[in-house]
Structure formats: structure tokens, C-alpha cells
Coordinates of C-alpha atoms and ligand atoms in Angstrom, one line a residue:
M6 CA 0.0 0.0 0.0
S7 CA 1.3 3.4 -0.9
F8 CA 0.4 6.8 0.4
T9 CA 2.6 8.6 -2.1
A10 CA -0.3 9.7 -4.4
S11 CA -2.2 11.5 -1.7
Y12 CA 0.9 13.4 -0.7
A13 CA 2.0 14.4 -4.2
P14 CA 2.3 18.1 -4.6
P15 CA -0.4 19.8 -6.8
P16 CA 0.8 20.1 -10.4
A17 CA 2.7 23.3 -11.0
P18 CA 0.7 25.9 -13.0
A19 CA 1.7 26.0 -16.7
A20 CA 4.3 28.6 -17.6
V21 CA 1.9 30.0 -20.2
R22 CA -1.7 29.0 -20.7
F23 CA -3.9 30.4 -23.5
T24 CA -7.6 29.8 -23.2
G25 CA -9.7 30.8 -26.2
V26 CA -7.3 33.6 -27.1
R27 CA -8.5 35.8 -30.0
K28 CA -6.9 38.8 -31.5
S29 CA -8.3 41.1 -34.2
F30 CA -6.8 44.2 -35.8
P31 CA -8.8 46.9 -37.5
D32 CA -7.9 47.1 -41.2
G33 CA -9.7 49.9 -43.0
D34 CA -13.5 49.3 -42.7
H35 CA -13.2 45.7 -41.5
V36 CA -11.2 43.7 -39.0
V37 CA -8.5 41.0 -39.5
D38 CA -8.8 38.0 -37.2
V39 CA -5.2 37.0 -36.6
L40 CA -5.7 34.7 -33.6
R41 CA -9.1 32.8 -33.8
G42 CA -9.3 31.0 -30.5
I43 CA -6.0 29.5 -29.3
D44 CA -6.0 27.0 -26.5
V45 CA -2.5 25.9 -25.4
S46 CA -0.5 25.2 -22.3
I47 CA 3.2 25.5 -22.2
A48 CA 5.0 23.5 -19.5
Q49 CA 7.4 25.2 -17.1
G50 CA 11.1 24.8 -18.0
S51 CA 10.3 23.6 -21.5
F52 CA 11.6 25.0 -24.8
T53 CA 8.8 25.6 -27.4
A54 CA 9.4 26.8 -30.9
I55 CA 6.6 28.7 -32.8
M56 CA 6.6 28.3 -36.6
G57 CA 4.3 29.4 -39.4
A58 CA 4.2 31.4 -42.6
S59 CA 4.9 35.2 -42.6
G60 CA 1.7 36.9 -41.4
S61 CA 0.4 33.8 -39.6
G62 CA 0.3 35.6 -36.3
K63 CA 3.5 34.3 -34.6
S64 CA 4.5 37.8 -33.3
T65 CA 0.9 38.5 -32.2
F66 CA 0.9 35.1 -30.3
L67 CA 4.2 36.0 -28.6
N68 CA 3.2 39.6 -27.8
C69 CA -0.1 38.4 -26.2
A70 CA 1.8 35.7 -24.2
A71 CA 4.3 38.3 -23.0
G72 CA 1.8 41.0 -22.1
L73 CA 3.1 43.4 -24.8
D74 CA -0.3 43.2 -26.6
T75 CA -3.8 42.6 -25.2
P76 CA -6.0 39.8 -26.7
S77 CA -9.4 40.8 -28.1
G78 CA -10.9 37.8 -26.2
G79 CA -9.9 34.8 -24.0
S80 CA -7.3 34.7 -21.2
V81 CA -3.6 34.5 -20.9
L82 CA -2.1 33.0 -17.7
V83 CA 1.6 33.2 -17.0
G84 CA 2.7 31.1 -14.0
G85 CA -1.0 31.2 -12.9
Q86 CA -1.3 35.0 -13.1
D87 CA -4.0 36.2 -15.5
L88 CA -2.3 38.9 -17.6
T89 CA -5.7 40.0 -19.0
A90 CA -6.6 41.0 -15.4
L91 CA -3.6 43.3 -15.0
R92 CA -3.5 46.9 -16.3
G93 CA -1.0 49.7 -16.6
D94 CA 1.7 49.7 -13.9
A95 CA 0.8 46.3 -12.5
L96 CA 1.2 44.7 -15.9
T97 CA 4.5 46.6 -16.5
A98 CA 5.8 45.4 -13.1
F99 CA 4.7 41.8 -13.7
R100 CA 6.5 41.8 -17.1
R101 CA 9.6 43.4 -15.7
D102 CA 9.9 40.9 -12.8
H103 CA 8.7 37.6 -14.5
L104 CA 9.3 37.8 -18.2
G105 CA 12.2 38.3 -20.5
F106 CA 11.9 39.3 -24.2
V107 CA 14.5 39.2 -26.9
F108 CA 13.7 41.2 -30.1
Q109 CA 15.2 40.7 -33.6
S110 CA 16.4 44.3 -33.4
Y111 CA 18.3 43.8 -30.0
N112 CA 16.7 47.0 -28.5
L113 CA 19.9 48.0 -26.6
L114 CA 20.2 51.6 -25.4
P115 CA 23.1 53.1 -27.4
H116 CA 24.4 55.5 -24.7
L117 CA 24.6 52.8 -22.0
T118 CA 27.5 50.4 -21.7
V119 CA 26.9 46.6 -22.0
A120 CA 26.9 46.3 -18.2
E121 CA 24.4 49.2 -17.8
N122 CA 22.1 47.7 -20.5
I123 CA 22.0 44.4 -18.6
L124 CA 21.1 46.3 -15.4
L125 CA 18.4 48.2 -17.2
P126 CA 15.5 46.3 -15.6
T127 CA 16.8 47.3 -12.2
L128 CA 16.9 51.0 -13.3
L129 CA 13.2 50.5 -14.1
G130 CA 12.5 49.2 -10.7
A131 CA 13.3 45.4 -10.8
P132 CA 15.0 44.0 -7.6
P133 CA 18.8 44.5 -7.6
I134 CA 20.9 42.0 -9.6
P135 CA 23.8 40.6 -7.4
A136 CA 27.2 41.5 -8.7
A137 CA 28.3 37.8 -8.9
W138 CA 25.2 37.0 -11.0
Q139 CA 25.9 40.0 -13.3
R140 CA 29.4 38.6 -13.9
E141 CA 28.1 35.1 -14.4
V142 CA 25.4 36.1 -16.9
L143 CA 28.0 38.0 -19.0
A144 CA 30.3 35.0 -18.9
L145 CA 27.3 32.7 -19.9
V146 CA 26.9 34.8 -23.1
G147 CA 30.7 35.0 -23.6
L148 CA 31.1 38.7 -23.1
S149 CA 33.0 39.0 -19.9
D150 CA 35.6 41.3 -21.6
K151 CA 32.9 43.7 -23.1
A152 CA 31.2 45.0 -19.9
Q153 CA 32.4 48.6 -20.4
R154 CA 31.8 48.7 -24.2
L155 CA 29.0 50.6 -25.9
P156 CA 26.5 48.8 -28.2
G157 CA 27.9 50.6 -31.2
E158 CA 31.3 48.9 -30.6
L159 CA 29.8 45.4 -30.9
S160 CA 29.0 43.1 -33.7
G161 CA 25.4 42.0 -34.3
G162 CA 26.0 38.7 -32.7
Q163 CA 27.6 40.3 -29.6
A164 CA 24.7 42.8 -29.4
Q165 CA 22.1 40.1 -29.4
R166 CA 24.1 38.2 -26.7
V167 CA 23.9 41.4 -24.6
A168 CA 20.1 41.4 -25.2
I169 CA 20.0 37.7 -24.1
A170 CA 22.0 38.5 -21.0
R171 CA 19.6 41.3 -20.2
A172 CA 16.6 39.0 -20.7
L173 CA 18.2 36.5 -18.3
A174 CA 19.6 38.8 -15.7
T175 CA 16.5 39.1 -13.6
K176 CA 16.0 35.3 -13.8
P177 CA 12.5 35.7 -15.4
A178 CA 10.4 32.6 -15.4
V179 CA 9.7 32.8 -19.1
V180 CA 11.9 34.1 -21.9
F181 CA 10.2 35.0 -25.2
A182 CA 12.3 35.5 -28.3
D183 CA 10.8 36.7 -31.7
E184 CA 13.1 35.6 -34.5
P185 CA 16.1 36.7 -32.4
T186 CA 18.7 35.8 -35.0
G187 CA 16.8 37.1 -38.1
A188 CA 19.3 39.8 -38.6
L189 CA 22.4 37.6 -38.2
D190 CA 24.4 35.5 -40.6
P191 CA 23.8 31.7 -40.3
H192 CA 27.0 30.9 -38.5
T193 CA 26.5 33.7 -35.9
A194 CA 22.8 32.9 -35.6
A195 CA 23.6 29.3 -34.7
H196 CA 26.0 30.4 -32.0
V197 CA 23.6 33.0 -30.5
L198 CA 20.8 30.5 -30.5
D199 CA 23.0 27.9 -28.8
V200 CA 23.8 30.5 -26.1
L201 CA 20.1 31.3 -25.6
R202 CA 19.1 27.7 -25.3
R203 CA 22.0 26.7 -23.0
T204 CA 21.6 29.7 -20.7
A205 CA 17.8 29.3 -20.5
A206 CA 18.2 25.6 -19.6
Q207 CA 20.9 26.4 -17.1
V208 CA 18.7 29.0 -15.3
G209 CA 15.7 26.6 -15.6
Q210 CA 13.7 29.1 -17.7
T211 CA 10.8 28.4 -20.0
L212 CA 11.8 29.4 -23.5
V213 CA 9.3 30.3 -26.2
L214 CA 11.0 31.1 -29.5
V215 CA 9.7 32.1 -32.9
T216 CA 11.9 30.8 -35.7
H217 CA 11.8 30.0 -39.4
D218 CA 14.7 27.5 -39.0
A219 CA 13.6 23.9 -38.9
S220 CA 17.0 22.8 -37.5
V221 CA 16.6 25.3 -34.6
A222 CA 13.0 24.1 -34.0
A223 CA 14.3 20.5 -34.1
S224 CA 16.1 21.2 -30.8
A225 CA 12.9 22.3 -29.1
D226 CA 10.8 20.0 -26.8
R227 CA 7.7 21.0 -28.8
V228 CA 6.9 22.9 -32.0
L229 CA 3.6 24.8 -32.5
F230 CA 2.6 25.7 -36.0
L231 CA 0.3 28.6 -36.6
S232 CA -2.0 28.8 -39.6
G233 CA -5.3 30.3 -40.3
G234 CA -5.4 31.9 -36.8
V235 CA -5.2 28.6 -34.9
I236 CA -2.6 26.0 -33.9
A237 CA -2.6 23.8 -37.0
S238 CA -0.1 21.4 -35.6
D239 CA 1.5 20.6 -32.3
L240 CA 4.6 18.3 -32.4
H241 CA 6.7 16.9 -29.6
R242 CA 10.4 16.5 -30.2
P243 CA 10.1 16.4 -34.0
D244 CA 13.2 16.1 -36.2
A245 CA 14.0 18.7 -38.9
A246 CA 12.7 16.5 -41.7
H247 CA 9.3 16.1 -40.0
I248 CA 9.1 19.9 -39.3
N249 CA 9.9 20.7 -43.0
Q250 CA 7.3 18.2 -44.1
R251 CA 4.7 19.9 -41.8
L252 CA 5.7 23.4 -43.0
S253 CA 5.3 22.5 -46.7
H254 CA 2.0 20.8 -46.0
L255 CA 0.7 23.9 -44.2
S256 CA 1.7 26.1 -47.1
E257 CA -0.2 23.8 -49.5
V258 CA -3.4 24.0 -47.5
R259 CA -3.4 27.8 -47.2
Ligands
ADP18 P1 4.0 36.9 -38.1 O1 4.9 37.3 -37.0 O2 3.7 35.4 -38.2 O3 4.7 37.3 -39.4 P2 2.2 38.9 -37.2 O4 1.7 38.4 -35.9 O5 3.3 40.0 -37.2 O6 2.6 37.7 -38.1 O7 1.0 39.5 -38.0 C1 -0.2 38.7 -38.3 C2 -1.2 39.6 -39.0 O8 -1.6 40.6 -38.2 C3 -0.6 40.3 -40.3 O9 -1.6 40.3 -41.3 C4 -0.3 41.7 -39.8 O10 -0.5 42.6 -40.8 C5 -1.4 41.9 -38.7 N1 -1.0 42.8 -37.7 C6 -0.1 42.5 -36.8 N2 0.1 43.6 -35.9 C7 -0.8 44.5 -36.3 C8 -1.2 45.8 -35.9 N3 -0.6 46.4 -34.8 N4 -2.2 46.5 -36.5 C9 -2.8 45.9 -37.6 N5 -2.5 44.7 -38.1 C10 -1.5 44.0 -37.5
MG19 MG1 6.7 38.2 -36.7

């Protein structure tokens, strides 16, 4: 006889949970329904890749998940917190303390050094980042010797690694990245993505990444394909050949 089951802790809330999420944008005299009712739950600590044709709503999905955009309907829960119930400063503070975001365009402040850019969340009110962790996060992205440089003195790959370090520095529960290597050459892109994956895994973070690259998606735990405003396919640990097959199938049915 075992008592284990009755003492098992309750399941952890999903890192991200979408329930009936819809998003429409006005377009002239009509509206475009970009997300048409998305239901999905992303497990804590997992790495999920989002794929789909250009215009399929990948950025809209990510922006709704990260509280950068508000759904037209449905709810978005991050670590059990309903983002759609937060407004203004409360939403800003939640994003700052619990979420990291890496943009394709890096979004570094040009007049701040690398170290200052990484500390930016604390300038905006996040709890202090211990000096040892500041050094470690710079080392994790391979930029220990660049702390006092300005963004203009860095290559694209280095700049994006600063943005990754900044997204990781506050140890957010979830890191979102929207085609973070879209502006980099393939070799640098592979290196930067490797840094992002390894550091997120090391810190135990949930990673949600939009990518066009099947070989990148093939290293994810799960790949979600957006098409027609819904999740058209949901694959667990697919290989690159399977991903490419699914992508070409989706483009045929569009
Ligand atoms: P993806 O990232 O997959 O390329 P997006 O989420 O950026 O797709 O865009 C999906 C659709 O929503 C596109 O048709 C785009 O024009 C439209 N869209 C996105 N953001 C806005 C906006 N702020 N206002 C109006 N239309 C938008
Ligand atoms: Mg996009």
C-alpha cells in the first residue's frame, strides 16, 4: 500500500496558458482576425518553438503571451497570473519581474554600456541583480571582456548576446524571443541560439522562440505551427525532416 499519491504536490501551473485567445486588428473598414481561438498550455522549464508562414500571427501570439499586446478575447495566464486582469503599472511590473523578451532588433540603449544595458531592468524598478550573477550572466553569453563597451562597438551577434544576458539577468520565469537571429548571418545565428538555449536551460527558464529555421525548431521540446489563426499542428520533439514536411503541408493547404 502506498500513500505517495495522496501526498503528491499539486501540479505546477503552466508557464503560459492560453484559453480561447482571440486577436483582431482593424484594417480599414473591416477587421482581420489574426488569432481565432487559441488553447494551449506550455510547460514550465520547456523549450517551445513557434513556426508558421509570414503573417500567420507568430509575433501576435508571442506579444499576447508576454503582455506586450492585449488579446481581443480569451485569457492568458503566465505562471498562474491572468495577464488580461492586469493593467498599466501592474502589468509593467509583472512583465519586468517575471518575463524576458529578446527582439530581432536587439533594442539596446546606445548610450549605456553593456553592463548598464544588462542592469536596465533594475533601473526600471526590478530588484537588484547581485554583482556575482551580473558577472556570471556576462560569462554565460561569452562577453566578460565587453562589460564597459557601448553597443555601437559590438558586432550584431555580440549585441544580441547582450540582449539575451539582459533578458536572463532578472531570472525571469519565461523568456520570449521573436526571430532573435533574423538579422544575423547563419554561423553567428547558430552560435547565438545555442547561447540562448543553454543559458535558459541552465537557469531553468521556460523558452518560447519564434523561428523559421527547422534545424533550430528541431532542438525544441515542442513545435507549435500557426496557420489560419489557430494552432494547426503541435509536435513533440520532431526532427527537422518532420518539421519541414509539416511546413510544406501547411503552405499547400493555405
Ligand atoms: P508573423 O509574426 O507570423 O509574421 P504577425 O503576428 O506579425 O505575423 O501578423 C499577423 C497579421 O496581423 C498580419 O496580417 C499583420 O499585418 C497583422 N497585424 C499585426 N500587428 C498589427 C497591428 N498592430 N495592426 C494591424 N495589423 C496588425
Ligand atoms: Mg513576426
